[in-house]
């Protein structure tokens, strides 16, 4: 009899612990799913943000209307261009900074401190700051270029240079993040491994190319995953500098959704754009995550 009472007591304690852990998990699941499902339902309605009146269920009408809107395809192309440029520039630049900061020296701590300064500035503030510096007449950027004999450039006012300009701001702001993650990857590589290669006569470049870069593969994919998901949803820098202009040259899907909701009050249509953006982000991030997991599996199989 005593052992049975002990088993019953342990079972009751385990059930109580299970229920205690289940409650916050269910709350978290509800807080995650309810906004998602609520937004999905809104995308299937003609709900207005400010106008009073009833809301009608319109099915996939918002998505069909978007597919027939030329501006939507322009915004989709701009979103993909912006993301591709951001990743293509920031990955190699972040890797170069990480390799430089991985070299021991007296100035290493100073440069590490300076590198993270842009990360402390909110994207909206960074956008406004660079907008001031890119002013055609009074901006410091054109003033510096004048010493090289280059005429003043309308950085954000010209459709040909506006996209490059916002990518430049994004690069200044987020390249330190890529460098920090890649530097952590470099410092996780065994010192004995690089010392053994050096003893065998390998040059610094051969150590980087044959040892460090292959081992950095998962970290490179991690940086790409972060930057792709962030760049696809980028709004603050673009809206603070160009508001999607000039001539829709920088109008991305997120900017378009923001204006549909807060400028034109079409909340249902804005949510439809957001869900297209979510599907795009999910597909690209899922592909990168699968590549990352494959890299990790190969790494631990060795």
GROMACS .gro file of N, CA and C in nm, residues 133-299:
model
  501
  133UNK      N    1   2.221   6.462  -4.486
  133UNK     CA    2   2.355   6.459  -4.545
  133UNK      C    3   2.352   6.447  -4.696
  134UNK      N    4   2.238   6.396  -4.752
  134UNK     CA    5   2.228   6.378  -4.897
  134UNK      C    6   2.158   6.493  -4.967
  135UNK      N    7   2.134   6.603  -4.895
  135UNK     CA    8   2.072   6.720  -4.959
  135UNK      C    9   2.158   6.766  -5.077
  136UNK      N   10   2.097   6.794  -5.193
  136UNK     CA   11   2.177   6.829  -5.312
  136UNK      C   12   2.266   6.951  -5.293
  137UNK      N   13   2.216   7.054  -5.221
  137UNK     CA   14   2.292   7.178  -5.210
  137UNK      C   15   2.369   7.191  -5.078
  138UNK      N   16   2.301   7.160  -4.966
  138UNK     CA   17   2.365   7.181  -4.836
  138UNK      C   18   2.420   7.052  -4.774
  139UNK      N   19   2.400   6.939  -4.837
  139UNK     CA   20   2.441   6.812  -4.777
  139UNK      C   21   2.592   6.794  -4.774
  140UNK      N   22   2.639   6.730  -4.666
  140UNK     CA   23   2.783   6.712  -4.649
  140UNK      C   24   2.839   6.611  -4.750
  141UNK      N   25   2.753   6.519  -4.799
  141UNK     CA   26   2.802   6.418  -4.893
  141UNK      C   27   2.846   6.482  -5.025
  142UNK      N   28   2.762   6.572  -5.077
  142UNK     CA   29   2.800   6.640  -5.201
  142UNK      C   30   2.918   6.736  -5.177
  143UNK      N   31   2.926   6.793  -5.057
  143UNK     CA   32   3.039   6.881  -5.024
  143UNK      C   33   3.170   6.803  -5.031
  144UNK      N   34   3.171   6.680  -4.976
  144UNK     CA   35   3.292   6.598  -4.980
  144UNK      C   36   3.325   6.556  -5.123
  145UNK      N   37   3.221   6.525  -5.201
  145UNK     CA   38   3.246   6.485  -5.341
  145UNK      C   39   3.300   6.599  -5.425
  146UNK      N   40   3.269   6.722  -5.383
  146UNK     CA   41   3.318   6.838  -5.460
  146UNK      C   42   3.471   6.844  -5.461
  147UNK      N   43   3.535   6.790  -5.356
  147UNK     CA   44   3.682   6.789  -5.353
  147UNK      C   45   3.739   6.696  -5.459
  148UNK      N   46   3.656   6.599  -5.505
  148UNK     CA   47   3.700   6.507  -5.611
  148UNK      C   48   3.657   6.555  -5.749
  149UNK      N   49   3.597   6.674  -5.753
  149UNK     CA   50   3.554   6.731  -5.880
  149UNK      C   51   3.423   6.673  -5.932
  150UNK      N   52   3.345   6.611  -5.844
  150UNK     CA   53   3.216   6.551  -5.884
  150UNK      C   54   3.104   6.651  -5.857
  151UNK      N   55   3.016   6.670  -5.955
  151UNK     CA   56   2.904   6.764  -5.941
  151UNK      C   57   2.806   6.715  -5.835
  152UNK      N   58   2.730   6.808  -5.773
  152UNK     CA   59   2.629   6.768  -5.674
  152UNK      C   60   2.526   6.671  -5.733
  153UNK      N   61   2.493   6.569  -5.655
  153UNK     CA   62   2.400   6.466  -5.701
  153UNK      C   63   2.269   6.473  -5.623
  154UNK      N   64   2.155   6.463  -5.693
  154UNK     CA   65   2.025   6.458  -5.623
  154UNK      C   66   1.999   6.314  -5.576
  155UNK      N   67   2.070   6.272  -5.473
  155UNK     CA   68   2.070   6.131  -5.433
  155UNK      C   69   1.931   6.070  -5.420
  156UNK      N   70   1.847   6.134  -5.341
  156UNK     CA   71   1.715   6.076  -5.312
  156UNK      C   72   1.605   6.130  -5.403
  157UNK      N   73   1.637   6.232  -5.482
  157UNK     CA   74   1.536   6.294  -5.567
  157UNK      C   75   1.540   6.242  -5.710
  158UNK      N   76   1.639   6.162  -5.744
  158UNK     CA   77   1.653   6.110  -5.879
  158UNK      C   78   1.611   5.963  -5.881
  159UNK      N   79   1.516   5.924  -5.970
  159UNK     CA   80   1.474   5.782  -5.973
  159UNK      C   81   1.590   5.686  -6.002
  160UNK      N   82   1.694   5.734  -6.069
  160UNK     CA   83   1.806   5.646  -6.104
  160UNK      C   84   1.897   5.617  -5.985
  161UNK      N   85   1.899   5.708  -5.886
  161UNK     CA   86   1.990   5.691  -5.772
  161UNK      C   87   1.918   5.669  -5.639
  162UNK      N   88   1.785   5.683  -5.639
  162UNK     CA   89   1.711   5.675  -5.511
  162UNK      C   90   1.726   5.537  -5.447
  163UNK      N   91   1.711   5.430  -5.525
  163UNK     CA   92   1.719   5.295  -5.468
  163UNK      C   93   1.860   5.268  -5.413
  164UNK      N   94   1.963   5.307  -5.489
  164UNK     CA   95   2.100   5.288  -5.442
  164UNK      C   96   2.123   5.366  -5.313
  165UNK      N   97   2.063   5.485  -5.303
  165UNK     CA   98   2.082   5.569  -5.184
  165UNK      C   99   2.023   5.504  -5.059
  166UNK      N  100   1.901   5.449  -5.070
  166UNK     CA  101   1.841   5.386  -4.951
  166UNK      C  102   1.914   5.256  -4.916
  167UNK      N  103   1.966   5.187  -5.019
  167UNK     CA  104   2.046   5.066  -4.992
  167UNK      C  105   2.176   5.105  -4.919
  168UNK      N  106   2.233   5.220  -4.958
  168UNK     CA  107   2.354   5.270  -4.891
  168UNK      C  108   2.327   5.296  -4.743
  169UNK      N  109   2.213   5.357  -4.713
  169UNK     CA  110   2.178   5.385  -4.573
  169UNK      C  111   2.159   5.255  -4.496
  170UNK      N  112   2.089   5.160  -4.556
  170UNK     CA  113   2.068   5.029  -4.493
  170UNK      C  114   2.201   4.959  -4.469
  171UNK      N  115   2.293   4.972  -4.565
  171UNK     CA  116   2.425   4.909  -4.552
  171UNK      C  117   2.503   4.970  -4.436
  172UNK      N  118   2.499   5.103  -4.426
  172UNK     CA  119   2.568   5.170  -4.315
  172UNK      C  120   2.511   5.125  -4.180
  173UNK      N  121   2.379   5.104  -4.177
  173UNK     CA  122   2.313   5.074  -4.050
  173UNK      C  123   2.331   4.928  -4.007
  174UNK      N  124   2.325   4.835  -4.103
  174UNK     CA  125   2.316   4.694  -4.065
  174UNK      C  126   2.438   4.609  -4.099
  175UNK      N  127   2.537   4.662  -4.172
  175UNK     CA  128   2.658   4.584  -4.195
  175UNK      C  129   2.727   4.545  -4.063
  176UNK      N  130   2.729   4.632  -3.961
  176UNK     CA  131   2.788   4.591  -3.833
  176UNK      C  132   2.724   4.465  -3.775
  177UNK      N  133   2.594   4.448  -3.795
  177UNK     CA  134   2.529   4.327  -3.744
  177UNK      C  135   2.586   4.203  -3.813
  178UNK      N  136   2.603   4.212  -3.946
  178UNK     CA  137   2.662   4.099  -4.020
  178UNK      C  138   2.804   4.073  -3.973
  179UNK      N  139   2.880   4.181  -3.950
  179UNK     CA  140   3.019   4.165  -3.908
  179UNK      C  141   3.029   4.099  -3.771
  180UNK      N  142   2.941   4.138  -3.679
  180UNK     CA  143   2.944   4.082  -3.543
  180UNK      C  144   2.913   3.932  -3.545
  181UNK      N  145   2.812   3.893  -3.622
  181UNK     CA  146   2.776   3.750  -3.628
  181UNK      C  147   2.889   3.670  -3.692
  182UNK      N  148   2.948   3.723  -3.800
  182UNK     CA  149   3.056   3.651  -3.867
  182UNK      C  150   3.183   3.648  -3.781
  183UNK      N  151   3.205   3.756  -3.705
  183UNK     CA  152   3.321   3.757  -3.614
  183UNK      C  153   3.304   3.650  -3.506
  184UNK      N  154   3.182   3.633  -3.456
  184UNK     CA  155   3.156   3.526  -3.358
  184UNK      C  156   3.185   3.390  -3.420
  185UNK      N  157   3.150   3.375  -3.548
  185UNK     CA  158   3.180   3.249  -3.618
  185UNK      C  159   3.330   3.227  -3.631
  186UNK      N  160   3.404   3.332  -3.664
  186UNK     CA  161   3.550   3.319  -3.679
  186UNK      C  162   3.615   3.280  -3.547
  187UNK      N  163   3.566   3.340  -3.438
  187UNK     CA  164   3.627   3.312  -3.309
  187UNK      C  165   3.587   3.178  -3.250
  188UNK      N  166   3.488   3.113  -3.312
  188UNK     CA  167   3.452   2.978  -3.268
  188UNK      C  168   3.539   2.871  -3.334
  189UNK      N  169   3.620   2.912  -3.434
  189UNK     CA  170   3.709   2.817  -3.502
  189UNK      C  171   3.828   2.787  -3.412
  190UNK      N  172   3.862   2.661  -3.402
  190UNK     CA  173   3.970   2.618  -3.313
  190UNK      C  174   4.103   2.684  -3.351
  191UNK      N  175   4.171   2.740  -3.250
  191UNK     CA  176   4.302   2.802  -3.273
  191UNK      C  177   4.405   2.696  -3.313
  192UNK      N  178   4.392   2.575  -3.254
  192UNK     CA  179   4.487   2.467  -3.288
  192UNK      C  180   4.480   2.434  -3.436
  193UNK      N  181   4.360   2.442  -3.493
  193UNK     CA  182   4.343   2.409  -3.635
  193UNK      C  183   4.420   2.508  -3.724
  194UNK      N  184   4.407   2.637  -3.696
  194UNK     CA  185   4.477   2.737  -3.777
  194UNK      C  186   4.627   2.735  -3.750
  195UNK      N  187   4.665   2.707  -3.624
  195UNK     CA  188   4.809   2.700  -3.592
  195UNK      C  189   4.874   2.582  -3.663
  196UNK      N  190   4.804   2.468  -3.669
  196UNK     CA  191   4.857   2.351  -3.739
  196UNK      C  192   4.876   2.381  -3.887
  197UNK      N  193   4.779   2.453  -3.946
  197UNK     CA  194   4.792   2.489  -4.088
  197UNK      C  195   4.909   2.584  -4.109
  198UNK      N  196   4.929   2.676  -4.014
  198UNK     CA  197   5.041   2.771  -4.025
  198UNK      C  198   5.174   2.697  -4.014
  199UNK      N  199   5.182   2.600  -3.924
  199UNK     CA  200   5.305   2.522  -3.909
  199UNK      C  201   5.334   2.442  -4.036
  200UNK      N  202   5.228   2.397  -4.103
  200UNK     CA  203   5.246   2.321  -4.228
  200UNK      C  204   5.283   2.411  -4.346
  201UNK      N  205   5.292   2.541  -4.322
  201UNK     CA  206   5.337   2.631  -4.429
  201UNK      C  207   5.226   2.704  -4.503
  202UNK      N  208   5.101   2.697  -4.452
  202UNK     CA  209   4.991   2.766  -4.520
  202UNK      C  210   5.002   2.917  -4.499
  203UNK      N  211   4.975   2.993  -4.603
  203UNK     CA  212   4.977   3.140  -4.593
  203UNK      C  213   4.847   3.188  -4.527
  204UNK      N  214   4.843   3.314  -4.478
  204UNK     CA  215   4.719   3.367  -4.418
  204UNK      C  216   4.599   3.356  -4.513
  205UNK      N  217   4.620   3.386  -4.641
  205UNK     CA  218   4.510   3.379  -4.737
  205UNK      C  219   4.462   3.235  -4.755
  206UNK      N  220   4.557   3.138  -4.756
  206UNK     CA  221   4.517   2.998  -4.768
  206UNK      C  222   4.440   2.951  -4.646
  207UNK      N  223   4.479   3.000  -4.527
  207UNK     CA  224   4.404   2.964  -4.405
  207UNK      C  225   4.261   3.017  -4.413
  208UNK      N  226   4.248   3.141  -4.463
  208UNK     CA  227   4.113   3.199  -4.475
  208UNK      C  228   4.031   3.121  -4.577
  209UNK      N  229   4.091   3.093  -4.693
  209UNK     CA  230   4.016   3.030  -4.803
  209UNK      C  231   3.987   2.883  -4.779
  210UNK      N  232   4.083   2.810  -4.722
  210UNK     CA  233   4.067   2.665  -4.708
  210UNK      C  234   4.008   2.622  -4.573
  211UNK      N  235   4.021   2.705  -4.470
  211UNK     CA  236   3.974   2.663  -4.336
  211UNK      C  237   3.860   2.751  -4.286
  212UNK      N  238   3.885   2.884  -4.282
  212UNK     CA  239   3.786   2.971  -4.217
  212UNK      C  240   3.657   2.984  -4.298
  213UNK      N  241   3.670   3.010  -4.428
  213UNK     CA  242   3.548   3.031  -4.507
  213UNK      C  243   3.458   2.908  -4.511
  214UNK      N  244   3.512   2.785  -4.530
  214UNK     CA  245   3.421   2.669  -4.527
  214UNK      C  246   3.351   2.651  -4.393
  215UNK      N  247   3.424   2.678  -4.282
  215UNK     CA  248   3.363   2.662  -4.150
  215UNK      C  249   3.264   2.773  -4.118
  216UNK      N  250   3.274   2.885  -4.192
  216UNK     CA  251   3.181   2.997  -4.168
  216UNK      C  252   3.048   2.979  -4.241
  217UNK      N  253   3.034   2.874  -4.319
  217UNK     CA  254   2.912   2.855  -4.400
  217UNK      C  255   2.782   2.873  -4.322
  218UNK      N  256   2.763   2.805  -4.208
  218UNK     CA  257   2.637   2.822  -4.134
  218UNK      C  258   2.615   2.965  -4.087
  219UNK      N  259   2.722   3.035  -4.050
  219UNK     CA  260   2.708   3.175  -4.004
  219UNK      C  261   2.671   3.268  -4.120
  220UNK      N  262   2.727   3.239  -4.238
  220UNK     CA  263   2.692   3.318  -4.355
  220UNK      C  264   2.543   3.301  -4.388
  221UNK      N  265   2.496   3.177  -4.379
  221UNK     CA  266   2.353   3.154  -4.404
  221UNK      C  267   2.266   3.219  -4.297
  222UNK      N  268   2.317   3.221  -4.172
  222UNK     CA  269   2.241   3.287  -4.064
  222UNK      C  270   2.229   3.437  -4.090
  223UNK      N  271   2.339   3.500  -4.131
  223UNK     CA  272   2.335   3.643  -4.164
  223UNK      C  273   2.239   3.668  -4.280
  224UNK      N  274   2.248   3.583  -4.383
  224UNK     CA  275   2.159   3.599  -4.499
  224UNK      C  276   2.014   3.586  -4.456
  225UNK      N  277   1.986   3.494  -4.365
  225UNK     CA  278   1.848   3.474  -4.317
  225UNK      C  279   1.797   3.599  -4.245
  226UNK      N  280   1.879   3.653  -4.157
  226UNK     CA  281   1.840   3.774  -4.084
  226UNK      C  282   1.818   3.892  -4.179
  227UNK      N  283   1.913   3.913  -4.269
  227UNK     CA  284   1.907   4.031  -4.354
  227UNK      C  285   1.795   4.021  -4.458
  228UNK      N  286   1.771   3.900  -4.511
  228UNK     CA  287   1.662   3.884  -4.608
  228UNK      C  288   1.528   3.914  -4.541
  229UNK      N  289   1.505   3.855  -4.422
  229UNK     CA  290   1.375   3.877  -4.356
  229UNK      C  291   1.359   4.024  -4.316
  230UNK      N  292   1.468   4.090  -4.275
  230UNK     CA  293   1.460   4.231  -4.237
  230UNK      C  294   1.439   4.321  -4.360
  231UNK      N  295   1.514   4.293  -4.467
  231UNK     CA  296   1.507   4.378  -4.586
  231UNK      C  297   1.371   4.368  -4.654
  232UNK      N  298   1.312   4.248  -4.655
  232UNK     CA  299   1.179   4.234  -4.716
  232UNK      C  300   1.076   4.319  -4.644
  233UNK      N  301   1.094   4.336  -4.512
  233UNK     CA  302   0.997   4.411  -4.432
  233UNK      C  303   1.040   4.555  -4.407
  234UNK      N  304   1.146   4.599  -4.473
  234UNK     CA  305   1.200   4.732  -4.446
  234UNK      C  306   1.099   4.841  -4.478
  235UNK      N  307   1.079   4.932  -4.385
  235UNK     CA  308   0.984   5.043  -4.404
  235UNK      C  309   1.042   5.175  -4.356
  236UNK      N  310   1.105   5.173  -4.238
  236UNK     CA  311   1.141   5.298  -4.171
  236UNK      C  312   1.237   5.383  -4.255
  237UNK      N  313   1.345   5.322  -4.304
  237UNK     CA  314   1.446   5.399  -4.379
  237UNK      C  315   1.385   5.457  -4.506
  238UNK      N  316   1.310   5.374  -4.578
  238UNK     CA  317   1.253   5.419  -4.707
  238UNK      C  318   1.149   5.529  -4.683
  239UNK      N  319   1.062   5.511  -4.583
  239UNK     CA  320   0.957   5.609  -4.563
  239UNK      C  321   1.012   5.740  -4.507
  240UNK      N  322   1.120   5.730  -4.429
  240UNK     CA  323   1.179   5.852  -4.372
  240UNK      C  324   1.256   5.933  -4.476
  241UNK      N  325   1.298   5.869  -4.585
  241UNK     CA  326   1.380   5.939  -4.684
  241UNK      C  327   1.304   5.973  -4.813
  242UNK      N  328   1.237   5.877  -4.872
  242UNK     CA  329   1.175   5.901  -5.003
  242UNK      C  330   1.025   5.883  -5.005
  243UNK      N  331   0.967   5.819  -4.901
  243UNK     CA  332   0.823   5.786  -4.898
  243UNK      C  333   0.781   5.706  -5.021
  244UNK      N  334   0.873   5.628  -5.074
  244UNK     CA  335   0.839   5.544  -5.189
  244UNK      C  336   0.870   5.606  -5.324
  245UNK      N  337   0.903   5.736  -5.327
  245UNK     CA  338   0.933   5.803  -5.453
  245UNK      C  339   1.081   5.801  -5.482
  246UNK      N  340   1.129   5.879  -5.577
  246UNK     CA  341   1.048   5.954  -5.673
  246UNK      C  342   0.998   5.861  -5.785
  247UNK      N  343   0.878   5.889  -5.834
  247UNK     CA  344   0.816   5.810  -5.941
  247UNK      C  345   0.813   5.661  -5.907
  248UNK      N  346   0.782   5.631  -5.779
  248UNK     CA  347   0.769   5.492  -5.731
  248UNK      C  348   0.900   5.412  -5.740
  249UNK      N  349   1.013   5.480  -5.751
  249UNK     CA  350   1.141   5.410  -5.766
  249UNK      C  351   1.179   5.330  -5.641
  250UNK      N  352   1.129   5.371  -5.524
  250UNK     CA  353   1.162   5.300  -5.400
  250UNK      C  354   1.036   5.248  -5.328
  251UNK      N  355   0.926   5.243  -5.402
  251UNK     CA  356   0.801   5.196  -5.339
  251UNK      C  357   0.805   5.043  -5.327
  252UNK      N  358   0.821   4.994  -5.206
  252UNK     CA  359   0.823   4.849  -5.181
  252UNK      C  360   0.684   4.804  -5.134
  253UNK      N  361   0.668   4.674  -5.115
  253UNK     CA  362   0.537   4.621  -5.073
  253UNK      C  363   0.499   4.674  -4.935
  254UNK      N  364   0.598   4.687  -4.845
  254UNK     CA  365   0.565   4.735  -4.711
  254UNK      C  366   0.522   4.881  -4.713
  255UNK      N  367   0.589   4.962  -4.795
  255UNK     CA  368   0.548   5.103  -4.810
  255UNK      C  369   0.408   5.111  -4.869
  256UNK      N  370   0.381   5.027  -4.968
  256UNK     CA  371   0.249   5.026  -5.033
  256UNK      C  372   0.140   4.986  -4.932
  257UNK      N  373   0.169   4.885  -4.849
  257UNK     CA  374   0.070   4.842  -4.749
  257UNK      C  375   0.046   4.952  -4.647
  258UNK      N  376   0.153   5.020  -4.606
  258UNK     CA  377   0.140   5.129  -4.508
  258UNK      C  378   0.051   5.240  -4.563
  259UNK      N  379   0.071   5.276  -4.688
  259UNK     CA  380  -0.009   5.385  -4.746
  259UNK      C  381  -0.153   5.342  -4.770
  260UNK      N  382  -0.175   5.216  -4.808
  260UNK     CA  383  -0.312   5.168  -4.825
  260UNK      C  384  -0.389   5.177  -4.695
  261UNK      N  385  -0.321   5.144  -4.583
  261UNK     CA  386  -0.389   5.143  -4.453
  261UNK      C  387  -0.407   5.284  -4.397
  262UNK      N  388  -0.297   5.361  -4.392
  262UNK     CA  389  -0.301   5.487  -4.316
  262UNK      C  390  -0.326   5.610  -4.401
  263UNK      N  391  -0.308   5.598  -4.533
  263UNK     CA  392  -0.336   5.712  -4.619
  263UNK      C  393  -0.471   5.699  -4.689
  264UNK      N  394  -0.500   5.575  -4.737
  264UNK     CA  395  -0.624   5.555  -4.811
  264UNK      C  396  -0.728   5.479  -4.729
  265UNK      N  397  -0.695   5.437  -4.607
  265UNK     CA  398  -0.790   5.373  -4.515
  265UNK      C  399  -0.839   5.236  -4.563
  266UNK      N  400  -0.772   5.175  -4.660
  266UNK     CA  401  -0.813   5.042  -4.710
  266UNK      C  402  -0.741   4.933  -4.630
  267UNK      N  403  -0.794   4.904  -4.512
  267UNK     CA  404  -0.725   4.809  -4.425
  267UNK      C  405  -0.727   4.667  -4.483
  268UNK      N  406  -0.839   4.628  -4.543
  268UNK     CA  407  -0.847   4.494  -4.603
  268UNK      C  408  -0.744   4.476  -4.713
  269UNK      N  409  -0.732   4.576  -4.800
  269UNK     CA  410  -0.634   4.567  -4.910
  269UNK      C  411  -0.491   4.571  -4.856
  270UNK      N  412  -0.469   4.651  -4.753
  270UNK     CA  413  -0.335   4.658  -4.693
  270UNK      C  414  -0.295   4.523  -4.634
  271UNK      N  415  -0.391   4.456  -4.568
  271UNK     CA  416  -0.360   4.325  -4.510
  271UNK      C  417  -0.334   4.221  -4.620
  272UNK      N  418  -0.400   4.235  -4.735
  272UNK     CA  419  -0.372   4.144  -4.847
  272UNK      C  420  -0.226   4.160  -4.893
  273UNK      N  421  -0.178   4.285  -4.900
  273UNK     CA  422  -0.038   4.309  -4.939
  273UNK      C  423   0.056   4.251  -4.833
  274UNK      N  424   0.020   4.270  -4.707
  274UNK     CA  425   0.104   4.217  -4.599
  274UNK      C  426   0.114   4.065  -4.608
  275UNK      N  427   0.005   3.998  -4.644
  275UNK     CA  428   0.010   3.851  -4.653
  275UNK      C  429   0.088   3.805  -4.775
  276UNK      N  430   0.087   3.881  -4.883
  276UNK     CA  431   0.176   3.850  -4.996
  276UNK      C  432   0.322   3.862  -4.950
  277UNK      N  433   0.349   3.968  -4.875
  277UNK     CA  434   0.484   3.989  -4.822
  277UNK      C  435   0.524   3.877  -4.726
  278UNK      N  436   0.429   3.835  -4.643
  278UNK     CA  437   0.455   3.725  -4.549
  278UNK      C  438   0.488   3.595  -4.625
  279UNK      N  439   0.411   3.567  -4.730
  279UNK     CA  440   0.436   3.444  -4.808
  279UNK      C  441   0.575   3.450  -4.873
  280UNK      N  442   0.612   3.568  -4.924
  280UNK     CA  443   0.743   3.586  -4.986
  280UNK      C  444   0.854   3.565  -4.883
  281UNK      N  445   0.838   3.627  -4.768
  281UNK     CA  446   0.937   3.615  -4.660
  281UNK      C  447   0.947   3.470  -4.613
  282UNK      N  448   0.833   3.405  -4.599
  282UNK     CA  449   0.830   3.266  -4.553
  282UNK      C  450   0.901   3.174  -4.652
  283UNK      N  451   0.877   3.194  -4.782
  283UNK     CA  452   0.937   3.107  -4.884
  283UNK      C  453   1.089   3.124  -4.889
  284UNK      N  454   1.136   3.249  -4.893
  284UNK     CA  455   1.281   3.273  -4.903
  284UNK      C  456   1.351   3.232  -4.774
  285UNK      N  457   1.295   3.271  -4.660
  285UNK     CA  458   1.357   3.237  -4.531
  285UNK      C  459   1.356   3.086  -4.510
  286UNK      N  460   1.246   3.020  -4.551
  286UNK     CA  461   1.239   2.874  -4.537
  286UNK      C  462   1.346   2.805  -4.620
  287UNK      N  463   1.370   2.856  -4.741
  287UNK     CA  464   1.475   2.798  -4.827
  287UNK      C  465   1.613   2.815  -4.763
  288UNK      N  466   1.640   2.936  -4.711
  288UNK     CA  467   1.769   2.960  -4.646
  288UNK      C  468   1.785   2.877  -4.519
  289UNK      N  469   1.676   2.862  -4.444
  289UNK     CA  470   1.682   2.781  -4.321
  289UNK      C  471   1.709   2.634  -4.354
  290UNK      N  472   1.649   2.585  -4.462
  290UNK     CA  473   1.674   2.446  -4.502
  290UNK      C  474   1.821   2.428  -4.541
  291UNK      N  475   1.877   2.529  -4.611
  291UNK     CA  476   2.019   2.523  -4.648
  291UNK      C  477   2.107   2.524  -4.523
  292UNK      N  478   2.069   2.607  -4.425
  292UNK     CA  479   2.145   2.617  -4.300
  292UNK      C  480   2.144   2.484  -4.225
  293UNK      N  481   2.024   2.422  -4.216
  293UNK     CA  482   2.014   2.295  -4.145
  293UNK      C  483   2.095   2.186  -4.217
  294UNK      N  484   2.099   2.191  -4.351
  294UNK     CA  485   2.179   2.094  -4.426
  294UNK      C  486   2.327   2.113  -4.398
  295UNK      N  487   2.368   2.244  -4.389
  295UNK     CA  488   2.508   2.273  -4.356
  295UNK      C  489   2.543   2.222  -4.217
  296UNK      N  490   2.453   2.243  -4.121
  296UNK     CA  491   2.478   2.198  -3.985
  296UNK      C  492   2.487   2.046  -3.978
  297UNK      N  493   2.399   1.977  -4.054
  297UNK     CA  494   2.401   1.830  -4.054
  297UNK      C  495   2.534   1.778  -4.110
  298UNK      N  496   2.582   1.843  -4.218
  298UNK     CA  497   2.711   1.802  -4.275
  298UNK      C  498   2.825   1.831  -4.178
  299UNK      N  499   2.813   1.943  -4.106
  299UNK     CA  500   2.920   1.983  -4.014
  299UNK      C  501   2.934   1.881  -3.902
   0.00000   0.00000   0.00000
